[in-house]
Amino acid sequence: MDPRSRNGVVGMFLAAAATVATLLLELPLVVPILLFLGGCLLEVYVVRQSLRRR
């Protein structure tokens, strides 16, 4: 493997590692938002179902 292609592979690996690390750092911010949105949708669904039954 010549040095130039090895540097390219190392650079790609570092970029991928940085992307994964960024996603892991953002995860604590993203998860509560997703849970909140999911809870809101579930609430709307439950309310509509209960209104239909009456």
C-alpha atoms as a PDB file:
ATOM      1  CA  MET A   1       0.000   0.000   0.000  1.00  0.00           C
ATOM      2  CA  ASP A   2       1.573   3.298  -1.012  1.00  0.00           C
ATOM      3  CA  PRO A   3       1.548   6.162   1.521  1.00  0.00           C
ATOM      4  CA  ARG A   4      -0.926   8.310  -0.424  1.00  0.00           C
ATOM      5  CA  SER A   5      -3.699   5.688  -0.520  1.00  0.00           C
ATOM      6  CA  ARG A   6      -3.010   4.785   3.111  1.00  0.00           C
ATOM      7  CA  ASN A   7      -3.428   8.444   4.080  1.00  0.00           C
ATOM      8  CA  GLY A   8      -6.729   8.507   2.194  1.00  0.00           C
ATOM      9  CA  VAL A   9      -7.987   5.442   4.079  1.00  0.00           C
ATOM     10  CA  VAL A  10      -6.882   6.923   7.407  1.00  0.00           C
ATOM     11  CA  GLY A  11      -8.579  10.211   6.543  1.00  0.00           C
ATOM     12  CA  MET A  12     -11.838   8.459   5.646  1.00  0.00           C
ATOM     13  CA  PHE A  13     -11.679   6.445   8.872  1.00  0.00           C
ATOM     14  CA  LEU A  14     -11.114   9.607  10.938  1.00  0.00           C
ATOM     15  CA  ALA A  15     -14.028  11.339   9.190  1.00  0.00           C
ATOM     16  CA  ALA A  16     -16.301   8.367   9.909  1.00  0.00           C
ATOM     17  CA  ALA A  17     -15.169   8.269  13.548  1.00  0.00           C
ATOM     18  CA  ALA A  18     -15.827  12.016  13.899  1.00  0.00           C
ATOM     19  CA  THR A  19     -19.317  11.594  12.413  1.00  0.00           C
ATOM     20  CA  VAL A  20     -20.151   8.745  14.800  1.00  0.00           C
ATOM     21  CA  ALA A  21     -18.817  10.710  17.785  1.00  0.00           C
ATOM     22  CA  THR A  22     -20.885  13.744  16.790  1.00  0.00           C
ATOM     23  CA  LEU A  23     -24.033  11.629  16.471  1.00  0.00           C
ATOM     24  CA  LEU A  24     -23.389  10.058  19.884  1.00  0.00           C
ATOM     25  CA  LEU A  25     -22.901  13.510  21.424  1.00  0.00           C
ATOM     26  CA  GLU A  26     -26.103  14.794  19.801  1.00  0.00           C
ATOM     27  CA  LEU A  27     -28.071  11.714  20.889  1.00  0.00           C
ATOM     28  CA  PRO A  28     -28.956  13.067  24.375  1.00  0.00           C
ATOM     29  CA  LEU A  29     -30.498  16.097  22.645  1.00  0.00           C
ATOM     30  CA  VAL A  30     -32.330  14.148  19.938  1.00  0.00           C
ATOM     31  CA  VAL A  31     -33.835  11.329  22.034  1.00  0.00           C
ATOM     32  CA  PRO A  32     -36.004  13.508  24.348  1.00  0.00           C
ATOM     33  CA  ILE A  33     -37.324  15.431  21.337  1.00  0.00           C
ATOM     34  CA  LEU A  34     -38.282  12.191  19.568  1.00  0.00           C
ATOM     35  CA  LEU A  35     -39.897  10.830  22.739  1.00  0.00           C
ATOM     36  CA  PHE A  36     -41.832  14.080  23.207  1.00  0.00           C
ATOM     37  CA  LEU A  37     -43.108  14.055  19.610  1.00  0.00           C
ATOM     38  CA  GLY A  38     -44.037  10.382  19.878  1.00  0.00           C
ATOM     39  CA  GLY A  39     -45.892  11.060  23.139  1.00  0.00           C
ATOM     40  CA  CYS A  40     -47.827  13.926  21.555  1.00  0.00           C
ATOM     41  CA  LEU A  41     -48.872  11.747  18.609  1.00  0.00           C
ATOM     42  CA  LEU A  42     -49.926   8.951  20.951  1.00  0.00           C
ATOM     43  CA  GLU A  43     -51.931  11.416  23.064  1.00  0.00           C
ATOM     44  CA  VAL A  44     -53.763  12.736  19.988  1.00  0.00           C
ATOM     45  CA  TYR A  45     -54.517   9.179  18.862  1.00  0.00           C
ATOM     46  CA  VAL A  46     -55.865   8.151  22.302  1.00  0.00           C
ATOM     47  CA  VAL A  47     -58.031  11.284  22.566  1.00  0.00           C
ATOM     48  CA  ARG A  48     -59.516  10.691  19.101  1.00  0.00           C
ATOM     49  CA  GLN A  49     -60.247   7.044  19.914  1.00  0.00           C
ATOM     50  CA  SER A  50     -61.987   7.965  23.166  1.00  0.00           C
ATOM     51  CA  LEU A  51     -64.053  10.662  21.398  1.00  0.00           C
ATOM     52  CA  ARG A  52     -65.173   8.123  18.773  1.00  0.00           C
ATOM     53  CA  ARG A  53     -66.442   5.676  21.389  1.00  0.00           C
ATOM     54  CA  ARG A  54     -68.847   8.198  22.984  1.00  0.00           C
END
